[in-house]
XYZ file of C-alpha atoms in Angstrom:
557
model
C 27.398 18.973 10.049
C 25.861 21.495 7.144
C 23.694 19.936 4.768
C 25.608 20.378 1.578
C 28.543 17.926 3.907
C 26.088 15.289 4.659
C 24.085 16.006 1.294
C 27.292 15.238 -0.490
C 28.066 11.945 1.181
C 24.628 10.310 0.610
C 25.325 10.858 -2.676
C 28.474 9.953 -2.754
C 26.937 6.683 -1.289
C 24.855 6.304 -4.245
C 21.613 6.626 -2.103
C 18.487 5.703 -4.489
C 15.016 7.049 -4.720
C 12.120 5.491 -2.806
C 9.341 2.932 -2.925
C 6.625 4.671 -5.641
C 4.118 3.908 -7.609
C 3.898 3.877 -11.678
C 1.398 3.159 -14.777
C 1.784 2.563 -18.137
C 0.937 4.477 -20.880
C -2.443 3.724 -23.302
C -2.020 2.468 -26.993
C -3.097 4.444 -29.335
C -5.663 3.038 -32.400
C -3.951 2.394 -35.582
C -5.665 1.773 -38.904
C -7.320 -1.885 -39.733
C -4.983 -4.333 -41.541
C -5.609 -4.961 -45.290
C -8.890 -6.963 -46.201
C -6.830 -9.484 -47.607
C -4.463 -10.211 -44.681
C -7.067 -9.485 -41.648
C -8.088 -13.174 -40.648
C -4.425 -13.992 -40.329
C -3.665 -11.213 -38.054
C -7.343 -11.078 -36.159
C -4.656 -13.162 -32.961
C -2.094 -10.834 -33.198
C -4.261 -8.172 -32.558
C -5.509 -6.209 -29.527
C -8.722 -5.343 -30.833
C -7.586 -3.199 -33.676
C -4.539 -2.023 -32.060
C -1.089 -2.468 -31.655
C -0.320 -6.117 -32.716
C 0.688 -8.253 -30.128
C 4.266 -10.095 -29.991
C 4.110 -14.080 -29.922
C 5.846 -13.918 -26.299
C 3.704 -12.242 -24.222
C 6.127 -12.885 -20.928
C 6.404 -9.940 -18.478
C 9.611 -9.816 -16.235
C 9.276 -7.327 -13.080
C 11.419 -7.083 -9.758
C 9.158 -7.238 -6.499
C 12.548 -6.872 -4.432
C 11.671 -9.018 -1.780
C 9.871 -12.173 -0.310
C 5.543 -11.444 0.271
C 5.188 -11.613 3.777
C 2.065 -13.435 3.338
C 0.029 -14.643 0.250
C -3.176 -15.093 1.951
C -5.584 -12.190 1.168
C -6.977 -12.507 5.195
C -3.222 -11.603 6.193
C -1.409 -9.503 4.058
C -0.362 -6.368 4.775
C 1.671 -5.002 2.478
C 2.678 -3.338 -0.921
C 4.374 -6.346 -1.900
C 1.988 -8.750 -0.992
C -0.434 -6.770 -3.056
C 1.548 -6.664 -5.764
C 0.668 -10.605 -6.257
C -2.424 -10.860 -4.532
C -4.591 -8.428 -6.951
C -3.341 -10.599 -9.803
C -4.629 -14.020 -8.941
C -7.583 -13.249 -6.876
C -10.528 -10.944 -7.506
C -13.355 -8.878 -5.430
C -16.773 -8.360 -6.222
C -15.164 -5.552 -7.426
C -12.106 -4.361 -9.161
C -10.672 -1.085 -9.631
C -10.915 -0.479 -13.316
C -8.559 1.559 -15.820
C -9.444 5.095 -14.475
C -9.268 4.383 -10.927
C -13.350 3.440 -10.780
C -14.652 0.291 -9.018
C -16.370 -1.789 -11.432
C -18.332 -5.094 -11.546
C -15.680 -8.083 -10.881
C -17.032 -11.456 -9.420
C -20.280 -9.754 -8.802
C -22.000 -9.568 -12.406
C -24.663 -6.318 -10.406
C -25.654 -5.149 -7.582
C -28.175 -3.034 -5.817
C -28.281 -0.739 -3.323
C -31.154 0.315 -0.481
C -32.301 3.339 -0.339
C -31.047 4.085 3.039
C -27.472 2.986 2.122
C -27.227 0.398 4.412
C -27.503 -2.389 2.418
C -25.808 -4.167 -0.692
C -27.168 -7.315 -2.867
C -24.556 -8.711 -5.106
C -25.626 -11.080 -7.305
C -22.208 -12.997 -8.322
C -21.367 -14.131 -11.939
C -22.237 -17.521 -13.219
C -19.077 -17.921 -15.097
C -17.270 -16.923 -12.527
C -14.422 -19.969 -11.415
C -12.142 -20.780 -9.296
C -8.959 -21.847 -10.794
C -9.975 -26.082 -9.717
C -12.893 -25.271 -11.681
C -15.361 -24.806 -8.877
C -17.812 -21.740 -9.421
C -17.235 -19.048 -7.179
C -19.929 -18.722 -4.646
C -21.526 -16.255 -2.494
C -20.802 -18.336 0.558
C -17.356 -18.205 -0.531
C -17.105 -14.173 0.371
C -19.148 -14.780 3.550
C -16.387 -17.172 4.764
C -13.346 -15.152 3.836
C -14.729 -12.097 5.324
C -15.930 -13.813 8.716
C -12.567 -15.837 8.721
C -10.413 -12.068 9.161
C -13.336 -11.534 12.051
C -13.066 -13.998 13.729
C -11.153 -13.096 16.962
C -8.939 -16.629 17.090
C -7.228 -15.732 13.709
C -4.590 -14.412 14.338
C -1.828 -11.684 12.170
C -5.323 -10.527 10.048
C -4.116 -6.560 11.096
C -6.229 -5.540 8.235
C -9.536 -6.991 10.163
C -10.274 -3.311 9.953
C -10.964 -2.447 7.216
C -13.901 -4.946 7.459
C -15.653 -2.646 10.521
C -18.073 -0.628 8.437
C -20.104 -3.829 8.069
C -22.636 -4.365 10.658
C -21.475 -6.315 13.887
C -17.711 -6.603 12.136
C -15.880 -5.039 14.933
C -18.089 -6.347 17.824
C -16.937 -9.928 16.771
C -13.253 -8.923 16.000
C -13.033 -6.908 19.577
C -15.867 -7.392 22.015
C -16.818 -11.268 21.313
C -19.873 -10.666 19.270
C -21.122 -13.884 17.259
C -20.048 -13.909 13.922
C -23.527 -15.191 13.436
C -24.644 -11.549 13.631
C -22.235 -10.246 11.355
C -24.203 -8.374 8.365
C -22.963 -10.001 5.655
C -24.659 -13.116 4.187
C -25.369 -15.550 1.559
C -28.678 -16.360 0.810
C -28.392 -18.335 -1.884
C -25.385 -19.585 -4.346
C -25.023 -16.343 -6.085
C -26.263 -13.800 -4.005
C -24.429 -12.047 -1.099
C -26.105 -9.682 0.860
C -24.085 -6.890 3.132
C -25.217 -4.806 5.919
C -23.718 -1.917 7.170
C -23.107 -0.056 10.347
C -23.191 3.261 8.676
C -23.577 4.490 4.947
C -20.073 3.891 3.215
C -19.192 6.212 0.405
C -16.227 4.480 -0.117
C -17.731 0.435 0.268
C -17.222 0.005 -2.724
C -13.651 0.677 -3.287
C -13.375 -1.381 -0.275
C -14.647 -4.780 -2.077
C -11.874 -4.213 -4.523
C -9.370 -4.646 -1.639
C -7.825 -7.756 -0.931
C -9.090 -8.161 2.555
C -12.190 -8.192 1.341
C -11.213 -10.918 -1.509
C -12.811 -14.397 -1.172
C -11.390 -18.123 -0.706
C -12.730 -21.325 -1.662
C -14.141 -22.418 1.396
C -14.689 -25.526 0.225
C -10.622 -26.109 -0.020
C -9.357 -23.986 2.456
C -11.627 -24.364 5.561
C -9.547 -26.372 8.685
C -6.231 -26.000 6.253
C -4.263 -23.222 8.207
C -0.745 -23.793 5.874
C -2.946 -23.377 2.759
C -1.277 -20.210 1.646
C 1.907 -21.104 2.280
C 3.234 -22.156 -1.111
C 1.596 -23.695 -4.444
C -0.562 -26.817 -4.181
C -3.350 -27.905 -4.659
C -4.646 -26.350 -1.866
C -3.992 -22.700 -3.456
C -6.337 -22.231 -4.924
C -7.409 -18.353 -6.790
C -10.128 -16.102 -9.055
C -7.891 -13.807 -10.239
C -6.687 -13.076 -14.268
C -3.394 -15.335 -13.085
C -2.730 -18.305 -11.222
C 0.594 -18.598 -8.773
C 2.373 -21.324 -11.370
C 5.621 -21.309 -9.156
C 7.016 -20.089 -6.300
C 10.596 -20.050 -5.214
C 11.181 -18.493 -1.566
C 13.464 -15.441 -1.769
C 13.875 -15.878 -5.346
C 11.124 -15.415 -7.952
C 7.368 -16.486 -8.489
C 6.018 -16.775 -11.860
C 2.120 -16.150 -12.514
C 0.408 -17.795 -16.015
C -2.910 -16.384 -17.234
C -5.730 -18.297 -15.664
C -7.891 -20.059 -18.484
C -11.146 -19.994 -16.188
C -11.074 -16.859 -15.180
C -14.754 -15.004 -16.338
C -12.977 -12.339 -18.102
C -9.880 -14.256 -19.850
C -10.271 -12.906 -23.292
C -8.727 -9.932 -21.950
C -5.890 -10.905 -20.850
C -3.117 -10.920 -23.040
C -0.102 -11.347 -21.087
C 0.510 -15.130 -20.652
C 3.451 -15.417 -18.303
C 4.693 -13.066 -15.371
C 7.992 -13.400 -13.952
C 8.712 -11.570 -10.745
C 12.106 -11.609 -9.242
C 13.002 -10.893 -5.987
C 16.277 -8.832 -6.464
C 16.887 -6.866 -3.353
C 19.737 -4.838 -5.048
C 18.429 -1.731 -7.075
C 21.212 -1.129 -9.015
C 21.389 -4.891 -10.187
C 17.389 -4.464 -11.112
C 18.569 -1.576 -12.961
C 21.301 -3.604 -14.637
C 19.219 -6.047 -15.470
C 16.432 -3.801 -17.297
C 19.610 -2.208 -19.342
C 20.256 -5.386 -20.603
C 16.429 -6.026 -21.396
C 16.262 -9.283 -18.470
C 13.497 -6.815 -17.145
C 10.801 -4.974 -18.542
C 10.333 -2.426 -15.976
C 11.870 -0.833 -13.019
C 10.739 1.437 -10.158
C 7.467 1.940 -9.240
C 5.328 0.527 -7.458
C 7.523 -2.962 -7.184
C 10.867 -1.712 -7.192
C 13.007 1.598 -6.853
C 15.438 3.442 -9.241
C 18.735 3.977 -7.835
C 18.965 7.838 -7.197
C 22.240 8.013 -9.439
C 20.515 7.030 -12.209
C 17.376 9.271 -12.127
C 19.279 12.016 -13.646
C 20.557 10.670 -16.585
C 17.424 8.484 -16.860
C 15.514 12.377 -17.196
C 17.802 13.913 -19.501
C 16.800 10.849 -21.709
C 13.016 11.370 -21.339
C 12.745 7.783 -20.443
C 11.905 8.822 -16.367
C 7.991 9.083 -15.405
C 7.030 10.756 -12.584
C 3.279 11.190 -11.344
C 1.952 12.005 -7.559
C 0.776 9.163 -5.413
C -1.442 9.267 -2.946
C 1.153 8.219 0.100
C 3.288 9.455 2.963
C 6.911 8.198 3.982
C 7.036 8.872 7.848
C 9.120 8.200 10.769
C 7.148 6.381 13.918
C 7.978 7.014 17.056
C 7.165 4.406 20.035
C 5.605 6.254 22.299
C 5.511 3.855 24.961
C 9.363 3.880 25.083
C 11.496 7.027 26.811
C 12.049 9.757 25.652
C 9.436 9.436 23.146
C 6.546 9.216 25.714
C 6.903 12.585 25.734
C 4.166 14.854 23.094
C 7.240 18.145 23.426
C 10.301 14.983 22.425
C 8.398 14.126 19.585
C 7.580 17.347 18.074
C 11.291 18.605 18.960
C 12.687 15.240 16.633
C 9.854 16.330 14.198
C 10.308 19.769 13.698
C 14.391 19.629 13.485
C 14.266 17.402 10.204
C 15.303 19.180 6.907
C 12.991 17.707 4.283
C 13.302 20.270 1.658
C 16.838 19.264 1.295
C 15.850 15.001 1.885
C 13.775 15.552 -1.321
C 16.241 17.719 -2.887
C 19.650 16.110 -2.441
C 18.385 12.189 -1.822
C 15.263 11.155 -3.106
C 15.087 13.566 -6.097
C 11.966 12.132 -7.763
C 10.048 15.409 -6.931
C 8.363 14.367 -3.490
C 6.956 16.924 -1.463
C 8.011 17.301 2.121
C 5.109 16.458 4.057
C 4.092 18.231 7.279
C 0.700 16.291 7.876
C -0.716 12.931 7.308
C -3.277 13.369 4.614
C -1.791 13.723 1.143
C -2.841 16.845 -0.143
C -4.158 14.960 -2.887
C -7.008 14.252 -0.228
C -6.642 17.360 1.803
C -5.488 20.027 -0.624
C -4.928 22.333 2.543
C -2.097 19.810 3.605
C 0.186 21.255 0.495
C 0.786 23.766 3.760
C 0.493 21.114 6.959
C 0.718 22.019 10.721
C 3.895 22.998 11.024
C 7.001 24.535 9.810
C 9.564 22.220 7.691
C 13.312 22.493 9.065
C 12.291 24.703 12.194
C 15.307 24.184 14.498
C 14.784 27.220 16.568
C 11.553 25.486 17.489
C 12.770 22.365 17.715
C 14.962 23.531 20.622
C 12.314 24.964 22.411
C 10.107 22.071 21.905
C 13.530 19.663 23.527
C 14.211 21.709 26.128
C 10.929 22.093 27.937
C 10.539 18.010 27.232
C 13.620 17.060 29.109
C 12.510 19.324 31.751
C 9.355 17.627 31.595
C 11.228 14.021 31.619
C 13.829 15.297 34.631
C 16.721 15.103 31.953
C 19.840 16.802 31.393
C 20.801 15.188 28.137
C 18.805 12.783 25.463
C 20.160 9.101 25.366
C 21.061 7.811 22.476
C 18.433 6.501 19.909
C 17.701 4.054 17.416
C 16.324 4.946 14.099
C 15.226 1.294 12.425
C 14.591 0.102 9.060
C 14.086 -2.313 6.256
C 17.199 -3.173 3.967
C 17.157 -0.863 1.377
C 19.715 2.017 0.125
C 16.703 4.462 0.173
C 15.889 3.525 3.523
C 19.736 3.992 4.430
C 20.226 7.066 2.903
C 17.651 8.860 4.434
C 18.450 7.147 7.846
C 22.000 8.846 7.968
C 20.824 12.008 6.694
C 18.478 11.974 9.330
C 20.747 10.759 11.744
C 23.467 13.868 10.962
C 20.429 16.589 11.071
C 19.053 14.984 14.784
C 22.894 15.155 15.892
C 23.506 18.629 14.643
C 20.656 20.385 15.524
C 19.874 18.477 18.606
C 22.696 16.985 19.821
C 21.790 13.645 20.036
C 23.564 10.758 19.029
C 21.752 8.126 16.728
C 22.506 4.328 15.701
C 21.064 3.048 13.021
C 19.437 -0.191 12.347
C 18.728 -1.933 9.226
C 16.598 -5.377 8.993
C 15.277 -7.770 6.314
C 11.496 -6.755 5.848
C 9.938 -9.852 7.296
C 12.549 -9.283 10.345
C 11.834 -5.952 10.763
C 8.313 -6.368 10.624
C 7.782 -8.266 13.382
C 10.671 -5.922 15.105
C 7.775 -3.026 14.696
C 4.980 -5.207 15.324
C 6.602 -6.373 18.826
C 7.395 -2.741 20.061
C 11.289 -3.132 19.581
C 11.986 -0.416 18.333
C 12.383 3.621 19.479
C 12.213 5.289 15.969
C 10.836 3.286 12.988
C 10.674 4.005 9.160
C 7.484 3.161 8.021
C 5.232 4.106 4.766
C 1.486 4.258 3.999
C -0.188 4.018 0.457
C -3.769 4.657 0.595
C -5.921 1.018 0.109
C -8.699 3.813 -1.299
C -9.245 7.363 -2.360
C -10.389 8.698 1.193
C -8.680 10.417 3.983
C -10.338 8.040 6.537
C -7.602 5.645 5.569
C -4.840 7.117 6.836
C -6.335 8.106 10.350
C -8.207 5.048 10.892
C -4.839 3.457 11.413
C -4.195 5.389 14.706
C -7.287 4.761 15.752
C -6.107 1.868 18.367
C -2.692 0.267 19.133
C -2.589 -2.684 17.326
C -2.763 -3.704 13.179
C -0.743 -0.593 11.498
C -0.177 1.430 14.282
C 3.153 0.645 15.474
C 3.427 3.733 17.615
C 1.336 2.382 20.615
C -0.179 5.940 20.393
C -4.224 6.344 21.075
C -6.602 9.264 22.266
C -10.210 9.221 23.259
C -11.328 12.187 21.515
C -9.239 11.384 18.375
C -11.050 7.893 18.521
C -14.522 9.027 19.251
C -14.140 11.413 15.718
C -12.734 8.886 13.822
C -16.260 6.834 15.002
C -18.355 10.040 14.297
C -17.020 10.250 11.244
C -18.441 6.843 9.955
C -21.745 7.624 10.846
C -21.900 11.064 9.308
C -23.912 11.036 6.041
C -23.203 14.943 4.712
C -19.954 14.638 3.094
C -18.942 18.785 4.244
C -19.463 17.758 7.554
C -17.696 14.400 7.476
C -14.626 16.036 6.139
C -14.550 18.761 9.058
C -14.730 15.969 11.565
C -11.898 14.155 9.997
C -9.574 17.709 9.671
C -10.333 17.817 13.512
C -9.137 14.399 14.055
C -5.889 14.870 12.223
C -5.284 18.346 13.690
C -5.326 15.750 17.091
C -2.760 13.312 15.778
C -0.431 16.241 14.320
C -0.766 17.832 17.983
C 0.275 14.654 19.429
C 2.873 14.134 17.021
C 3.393 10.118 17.506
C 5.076 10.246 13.817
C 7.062 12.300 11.636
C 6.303 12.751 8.619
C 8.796 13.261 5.892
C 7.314 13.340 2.180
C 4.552 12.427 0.294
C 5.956 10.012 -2.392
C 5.730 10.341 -6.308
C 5.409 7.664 -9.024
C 8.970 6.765 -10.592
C 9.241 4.219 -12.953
C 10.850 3.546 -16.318
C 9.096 0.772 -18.920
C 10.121 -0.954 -22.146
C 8.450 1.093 -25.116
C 6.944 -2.452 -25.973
C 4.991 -2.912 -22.601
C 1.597 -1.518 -23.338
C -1.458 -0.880 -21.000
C -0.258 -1.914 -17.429
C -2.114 0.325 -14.916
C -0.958 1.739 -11.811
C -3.702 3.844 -9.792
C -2.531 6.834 -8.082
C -2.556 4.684 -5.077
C -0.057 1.856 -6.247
C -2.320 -0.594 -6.834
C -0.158 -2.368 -9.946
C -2.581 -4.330 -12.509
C -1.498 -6.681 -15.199
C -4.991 -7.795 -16.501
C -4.930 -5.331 -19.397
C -1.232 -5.000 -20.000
C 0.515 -6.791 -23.249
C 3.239 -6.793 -24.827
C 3.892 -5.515 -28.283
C 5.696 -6.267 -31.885
């Protein structure tokens, strides 16, 4: 089938434009109110600027139910979505993308760059009114290491501390895990390595805390609201109904309240884009798209000849995984054959349309500026058919089987699915069923190895190409492929320990040039930012990797 056919009947289909990421735009300064009227508007005002309206209630769509709540677990974009509003790091990613002081008030720094003293705030509550204590971090972090927790996928991102990974993997003591609290208010964390990036990594919510005090030997704590939930964050989890809507309020002891303006946050869970999209047209919502939500593709055109459409890049890639422990993807010249035949050029052209760039590597080029290029050529079939042929030989086939492609409910997801599954059947004869799941469902579908082709996404958790290799590094936790190499390992290891920041980024080129050899994915496009906002919303931040903040956002007159 040519492209313009199947082009035609995606859109025909209404196919909409993916999961991105968005932020809101600054308020400008406006001149000081008259002398005579300024002590009656000093609460209506945002520190000179626009005034605030008396309902400051935000209502977004998160489109579906958090897998998990509990910052030791979670996973996910939607999960995040919650999680960095009601708890906080010892650090939190600030307005220009910078990690800045949070629940630790300083910190200091050894000379070798091994080790970090925070000293935590004194004001700094939990929402019960406990303090938040250093011991509190100490027992979140050795919780997500400790090897009989289970579903903590994310224990990874913990390994650059000192004896992290020995305990998670090799049943070290947790007792020798470098990360400490030596008194109330002062945590003190060893490394393995020096970590340019450690500090972006305390503003992730793996590395958030609990109150130990109320969690410990309470496994269903983060299961709903109680008593038992207890959070740090700007907003406390006021409500939440299962598969239909959670409402945050502004938390009254957090250390940093006066800043937060917004008093109520409603977020829905409607699955249905073009309902979400209703529902903002008739002002029930106050933003659509990004990073929460999605914009139905039919309505990104008229929503740009308006001028009401933003679109920025985000740090991100939208792939396909293969399984390569299941036939006929076991085989390197199968994989790169399925890779090579897809069209994305005309995916990002006649379905997604929110300018995404085909990708052709892992690293955004954001990251790895030489990726605007990749490994390989985009829409190669000639190639492709090379690469098929000499794999069935390889696999004593005549013929491919039919496939599976698998994904999470979503018209995106859908659309590119059956696009996909017309290019594999034209220009490699194969035939391809599809299969759609709730997330949750097909979460653990991916997770358990059910599956032969699987749409998955990554948004980078930091600014660093280290995050998007590191998840290959072993089967298990985000790598749903099954795929693992020595060598590709042993540089992703090398890399950690390598202190000149030229050389660090050569080793990590060489280990992607490994995984793009290998081919256990295909990637399809590296995502964009596409979002629409009432002109009243003011100040919510998005940082170029979709991490969605309310804790300076407002809403205005």
């Amino acid at each position: 089938m040519k492209w313009k056919k199947w082009s035609f009947l995606i859109v025909v289909m209404l196919a909409i434009g993916m999961v991105l990421a968005a932020c809101g735009g600054n308020v400008s300064k406006e001149e000081s109110a008259k002398e005579e009227d300024s002590a009656k508007e000093e609460d209506s005002k945002d520190e000179g600027s626009t005034a605030l309206a008396a309902d400051q209630t935000l209502n977004i769509n998160i489109k579906t139910e958090p897998p998990s709540l509990h910052p030791g677990k979670a996973t996910d974009t939607t999960s995040n979505a919650v999680l960095t509003q009601i708890f906080e790091g010892l650090m939190r990613l600030n307005q220009d993308d910078e990690p800045e002081e949070a629940m630790a008030e300083s910190y200091e720094v050894s000379e070798d760059k091994l080790t970090y003293t925070f000293k935590i705030r004194e004001d700094a509550k939990w929402s019960n009114g406990d303090p938040v204590t250093a011991k509190d971090f100490e027992y979140a972090w050795k919780w997500v290491l400790d090897p009989n927790n289970a579903d903590t996928d994310y224990a990874y991102q913990l390994y650059v501390i000192k004896g992290a990974e020995d305990a998670k993997e090799n049943g070290g003591s947790l007792d020798d895990v470098g990360v400490k609290a030596e008194d109330d208010k002062t945590l003190v964390v060893e490394l393995e390595h020096p970590t340019p990036y450690f500090l972006d990594l305390t503003a992730f919510y793996t590395y958030y805390p609990v109150n130990h005090k109320v969690v410990d030997g309470k496994d269903d704590w983060a299961l709903d609201v109680s008593e038992d939930y207890v959070t740090n964050g700007p907003f406390l989890l006021d409500s939440w109904a299962h598969k239909d809507q959670i409402v945050l309020k502004k938390n009254p002891e957090y250390w940093d309240a006066d800043t937060v303006k917004l008093e109520t946050i409603n977020m829905y869970m409607i699955d249905d884009e073009n309902t979400a999209l209703q529902m903002y047209n008739n002002d029930e919502l106050d933003w659509t798209g990004s990073p929460t939500d999605v914009i139905p593709l039919s309505a990104i055109p008229a929503l740009k000849d308006e001028g009401t459409l933003n679109i920025t890049p985000l740090a991100s890639v939208y792939y396909y995984a293969f399984n390569t422990e299941e036939e006929p993807f076991d085989n390197v010249n199968i994989r790169k054959a399925f890779s090579l035949a897809l069209n994305r050029q005309g995916i990002v052209e006649n379905i997604t349309k929110g300018e995404q760039q085909p990708a052709t590597a892992l690293v955004p080029p954001s990251i790895f500026e030489e990726n605007n290029e990749g490994y390989f050529k985009d829409n190669d079939v000639e190639q492709a058919k090379e690469y098929l042929e000499k794999g069935l030989e390889e696999l004593g086939l005549e013929e491919l089987p039919k496939i599976k492609i698998s994904y999470n409910t979503s018209e995106a997801h859908g659309a590119i699915a059956q696009a996909v599954q017309d290019i594999w059947r034209e220009n490699l004869g194969v035939e391809v069923e599809l299969n759609n799941e709730e997330w949750n469902v097909f979460l653990d579908t991916m997770g358990e190895g059910n599956f032969q082709v699987g749409r998955m996404g990554w948004n980078a958790d930091f600014n660093d190409a280290i995050n998007f290799l590191e998840i290959f590094e072993s089967v298990g936790g985000n790598n749903y492929t099954n795929w693992e190499n020595e060598d590709y390992a042993k540089l992703i290891k090398e890399s950690r320990a390598e202190t000149d920041e030229a050389a660090r980024r050569d080793i990590l080129r060489q280990a992607e040039q490994i995984f793009m050899d290998e081919m256990p994915i295909a990637p399809i496009y590296f995502y964009t930012n596409v979002w629409v906002n009432k002109d009243n919303v003011k100040d919510i931040t998005v940082s170029p990797i979709g991490t969605m903040q309310f804790k300076w956002g407002y809403i205005s007159e």
